[in-house]
Amino acid sequence: MAVHTSQSVASAAGDDLARGRGRGTGKAPGGLRVSTRLRRGVSTHWYAWAMVAPVVAVIGVIIGYPLVRGIYLSLTDANERNVERSIGVNHLPATYEFVGLDNYADALTGDQFLGTLGWTLVWTVSCVSVTFALGLGLANILNRKIAGRSFYRMLLILPWAVPGFVSVFAWRFLYNEDRGFLNKLLAGGGIDAVPWLNDPTMAKFSVIAVNIWLGVPFMMVALLGGLQSIPGEMYEAAEMDGANAWQRFRNITLPGLRSVSTTVILLSTIWTFNMFPVIFLLTRGGPGEATQILVTQAYKFSFEISPRDYAQSSTWGVLILVLLMLFAAVYRRVLRKQGDTW
């Protein structure tokens, strides 16, 4: 009996010692649990991991490598004259040097980046706000039972269905100062021709109008789907309680569209902020630099100026990415404070 008791005491002491070591380090039990969960997850869902692996690899090659390469070049003074290149049979090695954060300091303290950023923000806010307002209005109209509703839906989706570059070239023809359709209409009314794309102020209004025309169909379709998901009984009950059209819109429609609205506003903001085709094909950033946004200016550094400044272009690209990530983070935090999950 004494032997059995002593063995039990020794065993308990050993267990206490093991637990004490685990508490002392704080790593072994947690690491063991994580490792066990990881092994269990891989063994249970191995097929899913196998199916996802090729996609992850492709994304890593297509997105990961250029991103890492761009960040690296932004920390150098790389340009057309000091990168690795071949001239005939002669192969010249790269001679650019690491300069740290100098490119970022030059961009953030210079007038060019801040000026372009200011216009980019005006361009983005104007396009997204007007597009959302028009899309919401059209969605409300098409959500009602009106004659020819299907035809109107198909007609309004047409700008979205046509390739973007085709639409931009069509608008460029309409804006032509000498032979454009818009100026011919004005001439018929005795009004002088308007330099739609040759005047800095008019060019800004012109590119905003084209982007709104391209963006309204997407906004309308997304919001129309959200409207159709709101139960009609809510409107009937509100109407029976004496609520007018504005009260029903404010207290039923807008709250019912909150989840859809937050998503389309975020997507539209990111797309508009990086809307390269409209600016490049319509004005190429002109006249002068009046309509140049961040993404077209980054393109200009790499492909239009001489010598091509790859380091500056990469710096602007990284700053664009950081700005959009900050916007997404702030946007998500605001939504979480309002009780929405995203």
PDB file of N, CA, C and O in Angstrom, residues 67-115:
ATOM      1  N   LEU A  67       4.859  42.411 -58.346  1.00  0.00           N
ATOM      2  CA  LEU A  67       4.735  43.278 -57.184  1.00  0.00           C
ATOM      3  C   LEU A  67       6.062  43.398 -56.446  1.00  0.00           C
ATOM      4  O   LEU A  67       6.517  44.508 -56.116  1.00  0.00           O
ATOM      5  N   VAL A  68       6.696  42.267 -56.188  1.00  0.00           N
ATOM      6  CA  VAL A  68       7.986  42.274 -55.494  1.00  0.00           C
ATOM      7  C   VAL A  68       9.046  42.995 -56.333  1.00  0.00           C
ATOM      8  O   VAL A  68       9.838  43.793 -55.820  1.00  0.00           O
ATOM      9  N   ARG A  69       9.007  42.741 -57.645  1.00  0.00           N
ATOM     10  CA  ARG A  69       9.967  43.398 -58.537  1.00  0.00           C
ATOM     11  C   ARG A  69       9.752  44.908 -58.571  1.00  0.00           C
ATOM     12  O   ARG A  69      10.715  45.687 -58.562  1.00  0.00           O
ATOM     13  N   GLY A  70       8.496  45.318 -58.586  1.00  0.00           N
ATOM     14  CA  GLY A  70       8.201  46.744 -58.587  1.00  0.00           C
ATOM     15  C   GLY A  70       8.650  47.428 -57.311  1.00  0.00           C
ATOM     16  O   GLY A  70       9.189  48.542 -57.339  1.00  0.00           O
ATOM     17  N   ILE A  71       8.415  46.774 -56.165  1.00  0.00           N
ATOM     18  CA  ILE A  71       8.863  47.343 -54.895  1.00  0.00           C
ATOM     19  C   ILE A  71      10.385  47.467 -54.879  1.00  0.00           C
ATOM     20  O   ILE A  71      10.936  48.476 -54.415  1.00  0.00           O
ATOM     21  N   TYR A  72      11.069  46.456 -55.410  1.00  0.00           N
ATOM     22  CA  TYR A  72      12.534  46.505 -55.448  1.00  0.00           C
ATOM     23  C   TYR A  72      13.031  47.650 -56.334  1.00  0.00           C
ATOM     24  O   TYR A  72      13.929  48.412 -55.949  1.00  0.00           O
ATOM     25  N   LEU A  73      12.430  47.799 -57.526  1.00  0.00           N
ATOM     26  CA  LEU A  73      12.867  48.861 -58.434  1.00  0.00           C
ATOM     27  C   LEU A  73      12.586  50.242 -57.861  1.00  0.00           C
ATOM     28  O   LEU A  73      13.312  51.194 -58.141  1.00  0.00           O
ATOM     29  N   SER A  74      11.533  50.363 -57.048  1.00  0.00           N
ATOM     30  CA  SER A  74      11.225  51.664 -56.451  1.00  0.00           C
ATOM     31  C   SER A  74      12.285  52.090 -55.442  1.00  0.00           C
ATOM     32  O   SER A  74      12.330  53.265 -55.062  1.00  0.00           O
ATOM     33  N   LEU A  75      13.107  51.163 -55.016  1.00  0.00           N
ATOM     34  CA  LEU A  75      14.177  51.475 -54.063  1.00  0.00           C
ATOM     35  C   LEU A  75      15.520  51.680 -54.755  1.00  0.00           C
ATOM     36  O   LEU A  75      16.559  51.738 -54.104  1.00  0.00           O
ATOM     37  N   THR A  76      15.499  51.788 -56.086  1.00  0.00           N
ATOM     38  CA  THR A  76      16.724  51.971 -56.864  1.00  0.00           C
ATOM     39  C   THR A  76      16.587  53.225 -57.731  1.00  0.00           C
ATOM     40  O   THR A  76      15.568  53.919 -57.697  1.00  0.00           O
ATOM     41  N   ASP A  77      17.615  53.488 -58.525  1.00  0.00           N
ATOM     42  CA  ASP A  77      17.571  54.588 -59.493  1.00  0.00           C
ATOM     43  C   ASP A  77      17.503  54.042 -60.920  1.00  0.00           C
ATOM     44  O   ASP A  77      18.060  54.630 -61.857  1.00  0.00           O
ATOM     45  N   ALA A  78      16.806  52.925 -61.110  1.00  0.00           N
ATOM     46  CA  ALA A  78      16.744  52.252 -62.407  1.00  0.00           C
ATOM     47  C   ALA A  78      16.065  53.128 -63.449  1.00  0.00           C
ATOM     48  O   ALA A  78      15.002  53.701 -63.199  1.00  0.00           O
ATOM     49  N   ASN A  79      16.675  53.212 -64.622  1.00  0.00           N
ATOM     50  CA  ASN A  79      16.068  53.885 -65.762  1.00  0.00           C
ATOM     51  C   ASN A  79      16.521  53.198 -67.043  1.00  0.00           C
ATOM     52  O   ASN A  79      17.211  52.173 -67.002  1.00  0.00           O
ATOM     53  N   GLU A  80      16.145  53.760 -68.162  1.00  0.00           N
ATOM     54  CA  GLU A  80      16.422  53.125 -69.450  1.00  0.00           C
ATOM     55  C   GLU A  80      17.905  52.977 -69.726  1.00  0.00           C
ATOM     56  O   GLU A  80      18.313  52.081 -70.471  1.00  0.00           O
ATOM     57  N   ARG A  81      18.722  53.798 -69.121  1.00  0.00           N
ATOM     58  CA  ARG A  81      20.145  53.813 -69.448  1.00  0.00           C
ATOM     59  C   ARG A  81      21.001  52.938 -68.548  1.00  0.00           C
ATOM     60  O   ARG A  81      22.171  52.699 -68.867  1.00  0.00           O
ATOM     61  N   ASN A  82      20.467  52.489 -67.416  1.00  0.00           N
ATOM     62  CA  ASN A  82      21.322  51.710 -66.514  1.00  0.00           C
ATOM     63  C   ASN A  82      20.761  50.325 -66.193  1.00  0.00           C
ATOM     64  O   ASN A  82      21.305  49.635 -65.334  1.00  0.00           O
ATOM     65  N   VAL A  83      19.670  49.907 -66.842  1.00  0.00           N
ATOM     66  CA  VAL A  83      19.176  48.549 -66.635  1.00  0.00           C
ATOM     67  C   VAL A  83      19.899  47.591 -67.561  1.00  0.00           C
ATOM     68  O   VAL A  83      20.574  48.002 -68.514  1.00  0.00           O
ATOM     69  N   GLU A  84      19.750  46.310 -67.271  1.00  0.00           N
ATOM     70  CA  GLU A  84      20.362  45.291 -68.118  1.00  0.00           C
ATOM     71  C   GLU A  84      19.699  45.311 -69.489  1.00  0.00           C
ATOM     72  O   GLU A  84      18.473  45.279 -69.607  1.00  0.00           O
ATOM     73  N   ARG A  85      20.487  45.321 -70.553  1.00  0.00           N
ATOM     74  CA  ARG A  85      19.932  45.409 -71.902  1.00  0.00           C
ATOM     75  C   ARG A  85      20.930  44.872 -72.913  1.00  0.00           C
ATOM     76  O   ARG A  85      22.121  44.723 -72.611  1.00  0.00           O
ATOM     77  N   SER A  86      20.426  44.641 -74.114  1.00  0.00           N
ATOM     78  CA  SER A  86      21.266  44.158 -75.212  1.00  0.00           C
ATOM     79  C   SER A  86      21.174  45.138 -76.369  1.00  0.00           C
ATOM     80  O   SER A  86      20.076  45.547 -76.769  1.00  0.00           O
ATOM     81  N   ILE A  87      22.317  45.514 -76.909  1.00  0.00           N
ATOM     82  CA  ILE A  87      22.393  46.377 -78.078  1.00  0.00           C
ATOM     83  C   ILE A  87      23.141  45.610 -79.156  1.00  0.00           C
ATOM     84  O   ILE A  87      24.358  45.473 -79.113  1.00  0.00           O
ATOM     85  N   GLY A  88      22.409  45.097 -80.107  1.00  0.00           N
ATOM     86  CA  GLY A  88      23.017  44.247 -81.113  1.00  0.00           C
ATOM     87  C   GLY A  88      23.536  42.970 -80.475  1.00  0.00           C
ATOM     88  O   GLY A  88      22.800  42.255 -79.794  1.00  0.00           O
ATOM     89  N   VAL A  89      24.808  42.696 -80.654  1.00  0.00           N
ATOM     90  CA  VAL A  89      25.411  41.508 -80.061  1.00  0.00           C
ATOM     91  C   VAL A  89      26.025  41.814 -78.699  1.00  0.00           C
ATOM     92  O   VAL A  89      26.530  40.907 -78.030  1.00  0.00           O
ATOM     93  N   ASN A  90      25.999  43.067 -78.306  1.00  0.00           N
ATOM     94  CA  ASN A  90      26.593  43.467 -77.033  1.00  0.00           C
ATOM     95  C   ASN A  90      25.562  43.398 -75.921  1.00  0.00           C
ATOM     96  O   ASN A  90      24.438  43.907 -76.056  1.00  0.00           O
ATOM     97  N   HIS A  91      25.937  42.792 -74.829  1.00  0.00           N
ATOM     98  CA  HIS A  91      25.063  42.672 -73.666  1.00  0.00           C
ATOM     99  C   HIS A  91      25.623  43.542 -72.551  1.00  0.00           C
ATOM    100  O   HIS A  91      26.769  43.372 -72.113  1.00  0.00           O
ATOM    101  N   LEU A  92      24.801  44.510 -72.103  1.00  0.00           N
ATOM    102  CA  LEU A  92      25.239  45.441 -71.069  1.00  0.00           C
ATOM    103  C   LEU A  92      24.602  45.067 -69.745  1.00  0.00           C
ATOM    104  O   LEU A  92      23.366  44.947 -69.650  1.00  0.00           O
ATOM    105  N   PRO A  93      25.387  44.886 -68.706  1.00  0.00           N
ATOM    106  CA  PRO A  93      24.817  44.533 -67.392  1.00  0.00           C
ATOM    107  C   PRO A  93      24.160  45.740 -66.735  1.00  0.00           C
ATOM    108  O   PRO A  93      24.387  46.894 -67.104  1.00  0.00           O
ATOM    109  N   ALA A  94      23.352  45.466 -65.750  1.00  0.00           N
ATOM    110  CA  ALA A  94      22.670  46.526 -65.011  1.00  0.00           C
ATOM    111  C   ALA A  94      23.671  47.279 -64.142  1.00  0.00           C
ATOM    112  O   ALA A  94      24.556  46.679 -63.518  1.00  0.00           O
ATOM    113  N   THR A  95      23.531  48.608 -64.104  1.00  0.00           N
ATOM    114  CA  THR A  95      24.423  49.431 -63.291  1.00  0.00           C
ATOM    115  C   THR A  95      23.652  50.331 -62.316  1.00  0.00           C
ATOM    116  O   THR A  95      24.255  51.209 -61.696  1.00  0.00           O
ATOM    117  N   TYR A  96      22.334  50.123 -62.193  1.00  0.00           N
ATOM    118  CA  TYR A  96      21.579  50.975 -61.271  1.00  0.00           C
ATOM    119  C   TYR A  96      21.918  50.599 -59.838  1.00  0.00           C
ATOM    120  O   TYR A  96      22.360  49.491 -59.541  1.00  0.00           O
ATOM    121  N   GLU A  97      21.680  51.554 -58.939  1.00  0.00           N
ATOM    122  CA  GLU A  97      22.104  51.407 -57.554  1.00  0.00           C
ATOM    123  C   GLU A  97      20.917  51.517 -56.607  1.00  0.00           C
ATOM    124  O   GLU A  97      19.875  52.085 -56.946  1.00  0.00           O
ATOM    125  N   PHE A  98      21.105  51.000 -55.433  1.00  0.00           N
ATOM    126  CA  PHE A  98      20.085  51.058 -54.387  1.00  0.00           C
ATOM    127  C   PHE A  98      20.114  52.447 -53.750  1.00  0.00           C
ATOM    128  O   PHE A  98      21.155  52.928 -53.319  1.00  0.00           O
ATOM    129  N   VAL A  99      18.933  53.087 -53.694  1.00  0.00           N
ATOM    130  CA  VAL A  99      18.869  54.450 -53.142  1.00  0.00           C
ATOM    131  C   VAL A  99      17.918  54.527 -51.946  1.00  0.00           C
ATOM    132  O   VAL A  99      17.660  55.620 -51.437  1.00  0.00           O
ATOM    133  N   GLY A 100      17.381  53.422 -51.504  1.00  0.00           N
ATOM    134  CA  GLY A 100      16.499  53.427 -50.343  1.00  0.00           C
ATOM    135  C   GLY A 100      15.168  54.101 -50.622  1.00  0.00           C
ATOM    136  O   GLY A 100      14.542  53.874 -51.661  1.00  0.00           O
ATOM    137  N   LEU A 101      14.749  54.963 -49.729  1.00  0.00           N
ATOM    138  CA  LEU A 101      13.437  55.618 -49.823  1.00  0.00           C
ATOM    139  C   LEU A 101      13.507  56.985 -50.485  1.00  0.00           C
ATOM    140  O   LEU A 101      12.555  57.776 -50.362  1.00  0.00           O
ATOM    141  N   ASP A 102      14.580  57.263 -51.190  1.00  0.00           N
ATOM    142  CA  ASP A 102      14.729  58.581 -51.812  1.00  0.00           C
ATOM    143  C   ASP A 102      13.620  58.856 -52.823  1.00  0.00           C
ATOM    144  O   ASP A 102      13.120  59.987 -52.920  1.00  0.00           O
ATOM    145  N   ASN A 103      13.243  57.844 -53.609  1.00  0.00           N
ATOM    146  CA  ASN A 103      12.197  58.042 -54.612  1.00  0.00           C
ATOM    147  C   ASN A 103      10.859  58.389 -53.959  1.00  0.00           C
ATOM    148  O   ASN A 103      10.112  59.235 -54.462  1.00  0.00           O
ATOM    149  N   TYR A 104      10.559  57.740 -52.838  1.00  0.00           N
ATOM    150  CA  TYR A 104       9.307  58.030 -52.132  1.00  0.00           C
ATOM    151  C   TYR A 104       9.337  59.439 -51.546  1.00  0.00           C
ATOM    152  O   TYR A 104       8.319  60.151 -51.573  1.00  0.00           O
ATOM    153  N   ALA A 105      10.487  59.834 -51.014  1.00  0.00           N
ATOM    154  CA  ALA A 105      10.606  61.187 -50.460  1.00  0.00           C
ATOM    155  C   ALA A 105      10.433  62.235 -51.550  1.00  0.00           C
ATOM    156  O   ALA A 105       9.742  63.246 -51.356  1.00  0.00           O
ATOM    157  N   ASP A 106      11.048  61.992 -52.709  1.00  0.00           N
ATOM    158  CA  ASP A 106      10.919  62.944 -53.817  1.00  0.00           C
ATOM    159  C   ASP A 106       9.472  63.034 -54.303  1.00  0.00           C
ATOM    160  O   ASP A 106       8.979  64.123 -54.617  1.00  0.00           O
ATOM    161  N   ALA A 107       8.788  61.874 -54.369  1.00  0.00           N
ATOM    162  CA  ALA A 107       7.412  61.869 -54.858  1.00  0.00           C
ATOM    163  C   ALA A 107       6.472  62.567 -53.884  1.00  0.00           C
ATOM    164  O   ALA A 107       5.626  63.379 -54.283  1.00  0.00           O
ATOM    165  N   LEU A 108       6.614  62.277 -52.600  1.00  0.00           N
ATOM    166  CA  LEU A 108       5.683  62.813 -51.604  1.00  0.00           C
ATOM    167  C   LEU A 108       5.933  64.272 -51.284  1.00  0.00           C
ATOM    168  O   LEU A 108       5.038  64.953 -50.765  1.00  0.00           O
ATOM    169  N   THR A 109       7.116  64.763 -51.545  1.00  0.00           N
ATOM    170  CA  THR A 109       7.413  66.174 -51.276  1.00  0.00           C
ATOM    171  C   THR A 109       7.346  67.025 -52.536  1.00  0.00           C
ATOM    172  O   THR A 109       7.431  68.256 -52.435  1.00  0.00           O
ATOM    173  N   GLY A 110       7.212  66.396 -53.700  1.00  0.00           N
ATOM    174  CA  GLY A 110       7.148  67.144 -54.948  1.00  0.00           C
ATOM    175  C   GLY A 110       5.736  67.585 -55.293  1.00  0.00           C
ATOM    176  O   GLY A 110       4.742  67.018 -54.822  1.00  0.00           O
ATOM    177  N   ASP A 111       5.633  68.611 -56.132  1.00  0.00           N
ATOM    178  CA  ASP A 111       4.336  69.141 -56.528  1.00  0.00           C
ATOM    179  C   ASP A 111       3.615  68.222 -57.513  1.00  0.00           C
ATOM    180  O   ASP A 111       2.388  68.204 -57.560  1.00  0.00           O
ATOM    181  N   GLN A 112       4.366  67.473 -58.299  1.00  0.00           N
ATOM    182  CA  GLN A 112       3.734  66.674 -59.344  1.00  0.00           C
ATOM    183  C   GLN A 112       2.849  65.580 -58.764  1.00  0.00           C
ATOM    184  O   GLN A 112       1.690  65.412 -59.175  1.00  0.00           O
ATOM    185  N   PHE A 113       3.351  64.827 -57.802  1.00  0.00           N
ATOM    186  CA  PHE A 113       2.562  63.738 -57.230  1.00  0.00           C
ATOM    187  C   PHE A 113       1.350  64.278 -56.488  1.00  0.00           C
ATOM    188  O   PHE A 113       0.235  63.773 -56.648  1.00  0.00           O
ATOM    189  N   LEU A 114       1.539  65.301 -55.670  1.00  0.00           N
ATOM    190  CA  LEU A 114       0.426  65.827 -54.891  1.00  0.00           C
ATOM    191  C   LEU A 114      -0.621  66.467 -55.794  1.00  0.00           C
ATOM    192  O   LEU A 114      -1.821  66.344 -55.557  1.00  0.00           O
ATOM    193  N   GLY A 115      -0.182  67.183 -56.845  1.00  0.00           N
ATOM    194  CA  GLY A 115      -1.129  67.770 -57.781  1.00  0.00           C
ATOM    195  C   GLY A 115      -1.919  66.724 -58.529  1.00  0.00           C
ATOM    196  O   GLY A 115      -3.142  66.835 -58.693  1.00  0.00           O
TER     197      GLY A 115
END
